Amino acid sequence: MSRLMYLVQRLKDRLLQKQLRYGPKRTPGVALVTGANKGIGLEVVRQLSEEGWMVILCARSRESGSQAATKAGKRVVFVELDVTSQTSIAAAAQEVSGLTGAVDLLVNNAAILLREQDQSVCEVNVDVLRQCWETNCLGPLLTTRALLPLLRNSKAARVINVSTEISRLSRMRQSFPAYCISKTGLNAVTRQLSAACQADGIPVNALCPGWVKTDMGGPGATIPIEQGARAIVRLGTEVSGDITGMFIANGRILPW
């Protein structure tokens, strides 16, 4: 794409952007966050706990997950969950149903970015492609499906899929192909789930928290972890339930 075409596309994007409108905070309920033993997921747990939510912290490592839950704040409990394992997802859903009758907020945060994929899509290893797809795309879909009965029991459930702006088709470049492709798949999952859950009144949105200073973000990241997590928390607790099937970044609804 030429520089001129790129600038034209950016202008079109800006014209299509819609500012999010924030309302009063929701009454705290029960939230579940995947991949939450560290990084942005853990910070989301901490912030929700501070606001009075009961938070179910999920991670595939029982040791690190339990330790994180102990330090994350009051009313935080750990449930082991490996989003790449249907057996683990089913067991986690059963355990969660024993803890609560409803889930009011699901944050599908668990994801991987394998550094080997600093290659072109023509070269990246098929196992890297498969691992990213199973974790970043199928994992959130299967987790949401397993928790759907508990989400339906909520009076105002929300689902947030943590995505990235580099997964947008209009912005995609030759970088981290396995990660980008898997997150674009997650965007499609978001649209499908949004349509499927409309009858239940459950909004499903994808959100990019920005280039956050985490292990995944790397040394060049620019956004403090507290700020990136706050974007997720605000979408889950302050944005109208009328917004669904959208891609959100920097407080704006962006074109896919």
mmCIF file of C-alpha atoms in Angstrom:
data_model
loop_
_atom_site.group_PDB
_atom_site.id
_atom_site.type_symbol
_atom_site.label_atom_id
_atom_site.label_comp_id
_atom_site.label_asym_id
_atom_site.label_seq_id
_atom_site.Cartn_x
_atom_site.Cartn_y
_atom_site.Cartn_z
ATOM 1 C CA MET A 1 0.000 0.000 0.000
ATOM 2 C CA SER A 2 1.380 3.393 -0.956
ATOM 3 C CA ARG A 3 1.802 6.176 1.563
ATOM 4 C CA LEU A 4 -1.071 8.111 -0.048
ATOM 5 C CA MET A 5 -3.423 5.114 0.077
ATOM 6 C CA TYR A 6 -2.475 4.521 3.687
ATOM 7 C CA LEU A 7 -3.282 8.144 4.617
ATOM 8 C CA VAL A 8 -6.600 7.955 2.766
ATOM 9 C CA GLN A 9 -7.495 4.795 4.683
ATOM 10 C CA ARG A 10 -6.597 6.472 7.970
ATOM 11 C CA LEU A 11 -8.844 9.411 7.093
ATOM 12 C CA LYS A 12 -11.734 7.061 6.295
ATOM 13 C CA ASP A 13 -11.164 5.288 9.622
ATOM 14 C CA ARG A 14 -11.358 8.558 11.526
ATOM 15 C CA LEU A 15 -14.577 9.533 9.777
ATOM 16 C CA LEU A 16 -16.151 6.191 10.744
ATOM 17 C CA GLN A 17 -15.074 6.333 14.380
ATOM 18 C CA LYS A 18 -17.759 6.830 16.998
ATOM 19 C CA GLN A 19 -17.039 8.074 20.495
ATOM 20 C CA LEU A 20 -18.171 5.743 23.276
ATOM 21 C CA ARG A 21 -20.599 7.184 25.781
ATOM 22 C CA TYR A 22 -19.997 6.176 29.371
ATOM 23 C CA GLY A 23 -22.806 6.044 31.885
ATOM 24 C CA PRO A 24 -23.117 5.339 35.598
ATOM 25 C CA LYS A 25 -21.220 2.351 36.916
ATOM 26 C CA ARG A 26 -22.991 -0.967 37.083
ATOM 27 C CA THR A 27 -23.741 -2.540 40.438
ATOM 28 C CA PRO A 28 -20.805 -4.879 41.204
ATOM 29 C CA GLY A 29 -21.488 -8.524 40.519
ATOM 30 C CA VAL A 30 -19.422 -11.562 39.527
ATOM 31 C CA ALA A 31 -16.656 -11.272 36.937
ATOM 32 C CA LEU A 32 -14.473 -13.973 35.404
ATOM 33 C CA VAL A 33 -11.130 -13.128 33.787
ATOM 34 C CA THR A 34 -9.067 -15.671 31.854
ATOM 35 C CA GLY A 35 -5.272 -15.610 31.628
ATOM 36 C CA ALA A 36 -5.242 -13.500 34.778
ATOM 37 C CA ASN A 37 -2.248 -14.728 36.769
ATOM 38 C CA LYS A 38 -0.130 -11.827 35.480
ATOM 39 C CA GLY A 39 -0.052 -8.818 33.180
ATOM 40 C CA ILE A 40 -3.141 -6.968 32.105
ATOM 41 C CA GLY A 41 -5.474 -9.769 33.201
ATOM 42 C CA LEU A 42 -4.224 -9.593 36.778
ATOM 43 C CA GLU A 43 -4.580 -5.805 36.791
ATOM 44 C CA VAL A 44 -8.172 -6.114 35.527
ATOM 45 C CA VAL A 45 -8.863 -8.493 38.424
ATOM 46 C CA ARG A 46 -7.324 -6.073 40.912
ATOM 47 C CA GLN A 47 -9.304 -3.083 39.645
ATOM 48 C CA LEU A 48 -12.606 -4.966 39.587
ATOM 49 C CA SER A 49 -11.971 -6.250 43.103
ATOM 50 C CA GLU A 50 -11.329 -2.697 44.300
ATOM 51 C CA GLU A 51 -14.704 -1.688 42.860
ATOM 52 C CA GLY A 52 -16.474 -4.376 44.871
ATOM 53 C CA TRP A 53 -16.782 -7.183 42.342
ATOM 54 C CA MET A 54 -16.351 -10.841 43.186
ATOM 55 C CA VAL A 55 -13.704 -11.888 40.680
ATOM 56 C CA ILE A 56 -12.894 -15.397 39.494
ATOM 57 C CA LEU A 57 -9.257 -15.354 38.420
ATOM 58 C CA CYS A 58 -8.534 -18.052 35.855
ATOM 59 C CA ALA A 59 -5.160 -19.338 34.708
ATOM 60 C CA ARG A 60 -3.777 -22.631 33.451
ATOM 61 C CA SER A 61 -1.098 -22.812 36.173
ATOM 62 C CA ARG A 62 -2.589 -23.726 39.538
ATOM 63 C CA GLU A 63 0.486 -22.532 41.424
ATOM 64 C CA SER A 64 0.848 -19.085 39.843
ATOM 65 C CA GLY A 65 -2.911 -18.597 39.633
ATOM 66 C CA SER A 66 -3.450 -19.337 43.309
ATOM 67 C CA GLN A 67 -0.623 -17.010 44.299
ATOM 68 C CA ALA A 68 -1.991 -14.231 42.095
ATOM 69 C CA ALA A 69 -5.501 -14.604 43.515
ATOM 70 C CA THR A 70 -4.170 -14.338 47.059
ATOM 71 C CA LYS A 71 -2.473 -11.030 46.256
ATOM 72 C CA ALA A 72 -5.102 -9.558 43.903
ATOM 73 C CA GLY A 73 -7.559 -8.306 46.500
ATOM 74 C CA LYS A 74 -10.655 -9.170 48.465
ATOM 75 C CA ARG A 75 -13.289 -11.508 47.050
ATOM 76 C CA VAL A 76 -10.909 -12.962 44.455
ATOM 77 C CA VAL A 77 -10.973 -16.724 43.953
ATOM 78 C CA PHE A 78 -8.890 -18.897 41.663
ATOM 79 C CA VAL A 79 -10.228 -21.457 39.194
ATOM 80 C CA GLU A 80 -7.837 -23.460 37.038
ATOM 81 C CA LEU A 81 -8.575 -23.024 33.332
ATOM 82 C CA ASP A 82 -6.589 -23.933 30.238
ATOM 83 C CA VAL A 83 -8.518 -22.413 27.317
ATOM 84 C CA THR A 84 -6.892 -24.847 24.860
ATOM 85 C CA SER A 85 -8.397 -27.875 26.635
ATOM 86 C CA GLN A 86 -12.096 -28.665 26.350
ATOM 87 C CA THR A 87 -11.780 -30.910 29.394
ATOM 88 C CA SER A 88 -10.323 -28.056 31.424
ATOM 89 C CA ILE A 89 -12.976 -25.616 30.165
ATOM 90 C CA ALA A 90 -15.792 -27.997 31.138
ATOM 91 C CA ALA A 91 -14.282 -28.625 34.580
ATOM 92 C CA ALA A 92 -13.809 -24.894 35.166
ATOM 93 C CA ALA A 93 -17.394 -24.117 34.152
ATOM 94 C CA GLN A 94 -18.640 -26.743 36.591
ATOM 95 C CA GLU A 95 -16.466 -25.326 39.388
ATOM 96 C CA VAL A 96 -17.655 -21.784 38.680
ATOM 97 C CA SER A 97 -21.287 -22.909 38.779
ATOM 98 C CA GLY A 98 -20.584 -24.236 42.265
ATOM 99 C CA LEU A 99 -19.304 -20.807 43.331
ATOM 100 C CA THR A 100 -22.026 -18.630 41.817
ATOM 101 C CA GLY A 101 -25.363 -18.840 40.072
ATOM 102 C CA ALA A 102 -24.504 -16.196 37.481
ATOM 103 C CA VAL A 103 -21.553 -14.521 35.757
ATOM 104 C CA ASP A 104 -22.111 -10.818 35.067
ATOM 105 C CA LEU A 105 -18.872 -10.059 33.216
ATOM 106 C CA LEU A 106 -16.622 -12.384 31.209
ATOM 107 C CA VAL A 107 -13.255 -11.054 30.065
ATOM 108 C CA ASN A 108 -11.598 -13.379 27.540
ATOM 109 C CA ASN A 109 -8.036 -12.182 28.083
ATOM 110 C CA ALA A 110 -5.932 -15.356 27.804
ATOM 111 C CA ALA A 111 -3.651 -15.166 24.766
ATOM 112 C CA ILE A 112 -0.176 -15.977 23.515
ATOM 113 C CA LEU A 113 2.247 -14.231 21.199
ATOM 114 C CA LEU A 114 5.134 -16.467 20.182
ATOM 115 C CA ARG A 115 8.263 -14.533 19.233
ATOM 116 C CA GLU A 116 9.162 -17.095 16.578
ATOM 117 C CA GLN A 117 6.497 -15.497 14.414
ATOM 118 C CA ASP A 118 8.646 -12.459 13.628
ATOM 119 C CA GLN A 119 8.649 -14.085 10.187
ATOM 120 C CA SER A 120 6.452 -13.701 7.142
ATOM 121 C CA VAL A 121 3.270 -15.744 6.912
ATOM 122 C CA CYS A 122 5.053 -17.795 4.229
ATOM 123 C CA GLU A 123 7.649 -18.978 6.733
ATOM 124 C CA VAL A 124 6.072 -19.189 10.183
ATOM 125 C CA ASN A 125 5.910 -22.697 11.609
ATOM 126 C CA VAL A 126 2.550 -24.442 11.352
ATOM 127 C CA ASP A 127 2.691 -25.383 15.052
ATOM 128 C CA VAL A 128 2.971 -21.694 15.947
ATOM 129 C CA LEU A 129 -0.042 -20.944 13.764
ATOM 130 C CA ARG A 130 -2.000 -23.741 15.394
ATOM 131 C CA GLN A 131 -1.073 -22.812 18.984
ATOM 132 C CA CYS A 132 -2.036 -19.178 18.485
ATOM 133 C CA TRP A 133 -5.302 -20.108 16.805
ATOM 134 C CA GLU A 134 -6.305 -22.551 19.541
ATOM 135 C CA THR A 135 -5.438 -20.141 22.368
ATOM 136 C CA ASN A 136 -6.417 -16.759 20.962
ATOM 137 C CA CYS A 137 -9.463 -17.634 18.872
ATOM 138 C CA LEU A 138 -10.989 -21.019 19.744
ATOM 139 C CA GLY A 139 -10.246 -20.619 23.462
ATOM 140 C CA PRO A 140 -12.462 -17.560 23.964
ATOM 141 C CA LEU A 141 -15.245 -19.093 21.861
ATOM 142 C CA LEU A 142 -15.307 -22.386 23.763
ATOM 143 C CA THR A 143 -14.978 -20.657 27.127
ATOM 144 C CA THR A 144 -17.906 -18.348 26.380
ATOM 145 C CA ARG A 145 -20.024 -21.266 25.205
ATOM 146 C CA ALA A 146 -19.297 -23.224 28.382
ATOM 147 C CA LEU A 147 -20.190 -20.244 30.593
ATOM 148 C CA LEU A 148 -23.261 -19.226 28.597
ATOM 149 C CA PRO A 149 -25.766 -20.738 31.061
ATOM 150 C CA LEU A 150 -24.245 -18.627 33.860
ATOM 151 C CA LEU A 151 -24.153 -15.530 31.651
ATOM 152 C CA ARG A 152 -27.828 -16.058 30.828
ATOM 153 C CA ASN A 153 -28.607 -16.169 34.552
ATOM 154 C CA SER A 154 -27.265 -12.630 34.921
ATOM 155 C CA LYS A 155 -29.616 -9.662 34.617
ATOM 156 C CA ALA A 156 -27.007 -7.706 32.639
ATOM 157 C CA ALA A 157 -24.136 -9.903 31.464
ATOM 158 C CA ARG A 158 -21.286 -8.570 29.336
ATOM 159 C CA VAL A 159 -18.572 -10.362 27.326
ATOM 160 C CA ILE A 160 -15.304 -8.662 26.366
ATOM 161 C CA ASN A 161 -12.802 -10.266 23.999
ATOM 162 C CA VAL A 162 -9.368 -8.677 24.358
ATOM 163 C CA SER A 163 -8.129 -8.073 20.821
ATOM 164 C CA THR A 164 -5.604 -5.788 19.120
ATOM 165 C CA GLU A 165 -5.690 -3.039 16.500
ATOM 166 C CA ILE A 166 -3.143 -4.919 14.381
ATOM 167 C CA SER A 167 -5.825 -7.570 13.813
ATOM 168 C CA ARG A 168 -7.995 -5.113 11.876
ATOM 169 C CA LEU A 169 -7.942 -6.080 8.200
ATOM 170 C CA SER A 170 -7.595 -2.467 7.073
ATOM 171 C CA ARG A 171 -4.519 -2.007 9.279
ATOM 172 C CA MET A 172 -2.823 -5.390 8.922
ATOM 173 C CA ARG A 173 0.829 -5.491 7.914
ATOM 174 C CA GLN A 174 3.497 -8.194 7.670
ATOM 175 C CA SER A 175 4.176 -8.660 11.362
ATOM 176 C CA PHE A 176 3.391 -11.418 13.865
ATOM 177 C CA PRO A 177 1.248 -13.323 11.345
ATOM 178 C CA ALA A 178 0.110 -16.135 13.661
ATOM 179 C CA TYR A 179 -0.913 -13.676 16.362
ATOM 180 C CA CYS A 180 -2.644 -11.289 13.953
ATOM 181 C CA ILE A 181 -4.534 -14.034 12.128
ATOM 182 C CA SER A 182 -5.722 -15.573 15.398
ATOM 183 C CA LYS A 183 -6.906 -12.210 16.719
ATOM 184 C CA THR A 184 -8.708 -11.475 13.443
ATOM 185 C CA GLY A 185 -10.427 -14.815 14.001
ATOM 186 C CA LEU A 186 -11.334 -13.606 17.504
ATOM 187 C CA ASN A 187 -12.907 -10.517 15.943
ATOM 188 C CA ALA A 188 -15.071 -12.797 13.786
ATOM 189 C CA VAL A 189 -15.962 -14.813 16.888
ATOM 190 C CA THR A 190 -17.008 -11.539 18.530
ATOM 191 C CA ARG A 191 -19.411 -10.751 15.700
ATOM 192 C CA GLN A 192 -20.840 -14.273 15.654
ATOM 193 C CA LEU A 193 -21.302 -14.377 19.438
ATOM 194 C CA SER A 194 -22.840 -10.921 19.435
ATOM 195 C CA ALA A 195 -25.467 -12.033 16.931
ATOM 196 C CA ALA A 196 -26.081 -15.328 18.723
ATOM 197 C CA CYS A 197 -26.435 -13.692 22.147
ATOM 198 C CA GLN A 198 -28.706 -10.818 21.130
ATOM 199 C CA ALA A 199 -31.818 -12.791 22.046
ATOM 200 C CA ASP A 200 -30.405 -13.167 25.575
ATOM 201 C CA GLY A 201 -29.513 -9.491 25.804
ATOM 202 C CA ILE A 202 -25.791 -10.221 26.245
ATOM 203 C CA PRO A 203 -23.528 -7.694 24.490
ATOM 204 C CA VAL A 204 -20.254 -9.066 23.140
ATOM 205 C CA ASN A 205 -17.482 -6.689 22.058
ATOM 206 C CA ALA A 206 -13.810 -6.794 21.105
ATOM 207 C CA LEU A 207 -11.477 -4.287 22.729
ATOM 208 C CA CYS A 208 -7.873 -3.280 22.113
ATOM 209 C CA PRO A 209 -6.320 -1.972 25.344
ATOM 210 C CA GLY A 210 -3.378 -0.528 23.391
ATOM 211 C CA TRP A 211 0.306 -1.410 23.373
ATOM 212 C CA VAL A 212 0.546 -2.181 27.074
ATOM 213 C CA LYS A 213 3.732 -2.569 29.104
ATOM 214 C CA THR A 214 3.528 -6.298 29.806
ATOM 215 C CA ASP A 215 5.717 -9.308 29.028
ATOM 216 C CA MET A 216 3.743 -9.733 25.809
ATOM 217 C CA GLY A 217 3.928 -6.039 24.948
ATOM 218 C CA GLY A 218 7.713 -6.088 25.205
ATOM 219 C CA PRO A 219 10.176 -3.298 25.983
ATOM 220 C CA GLY A 220 8.825 -0.882 23.374
ATOM 221 C CA ALA A 221 5.279 -0.730 24.793
ATOM 222 C CA THR A 222 4.001 2.731 25.671
ATOM 223 C CA ILE A 223 0.835 2.324 27.744
ATOM 224 C CA PRO A 224 0.972 1.717 31.519
ATOM 225 C CA ILE A 225 -0.659 -1.530 32.543
ATOM 226 C CA GLU A 226 -3.107 0.302 34.806
ATOM 227 C CA GLN A 227 -4.360 2.365 31.857
ATOM 228 C CA GLY A 228 -4.781 -0.634 29.560
ATOM 229 C CA ALA A 229 -6.686 -2.556 32.220
ATOM 230 C CA ARG A 230 -8.867 0.466 32.976
ATOM 231 C CA ALA A 231 -10.115 0.457 29.359
ATOM 232 C CA ILE A 232 -11.340 -3.113 29.815
ATOM 233 C CA VAL A 233 -12.897 -2.396 33.207
ATOM 234 C CA ARG A 234 -14.713 0.699 31.936
ATOM 235 C CA LEU A 235 -16.178 -1.208 28.991
ATOM 236 C CA GLY A 236 -17.414 -3.896 31.352
ATOM 237 C CA THR A 237 -18.798 -1.612 34.039
ATOM 238 C CA GLU A 238 -19.728 1.762 32.526
ATOM 239 C CA VAL A 239 -20.715 1.337 28.857
ATOM 240 C CA SER A 240 -24.318 0.841 27.798
ATOM 241 C CA GLY A 241 -25.466 -2.694 27.054
ATOM 242 C CA ASP A 242 -26.868 -1.428 23.742
ATOM 243 C CA ILE A 243 -23.343 -1.546 22.283
ATOM 244 C CA THR A 244 -22.570 -4.995 20.907
ATOM 245 C CA GLY A 245 -20.598 -6.581 18.080
ATOM 246 C CA MET A 246 -18.156 -3.666 18.012
ATOM 247 C CA PHE A 247 -14.383 -3.184 17.900
ATOM 248 C CA ILE A 248 -13.313 -0.650 20.501
ATOM 249 C CA ALA A 249 -10.024 1.156 21.128
ATOM 250 C CA ASN A 250 -9.121 4.425 22.837
ATOM 251 C CA GLY A 251 -12.718 4.954 23.890
ATOM 252 C CA ARG A 252 -13.960 4.785 20.298
ATOM 253 C CA ILE A 253 -15.824 2.331 18.100
ATOM 254 C CA LEU A 254 -13.621 1.569 15.096
ATOM 255 C CA PRO A 255 -14.293 -0.099 11.741
ATOM 256 C CA TRP A 256 -13.183 -3.722 11.521
#
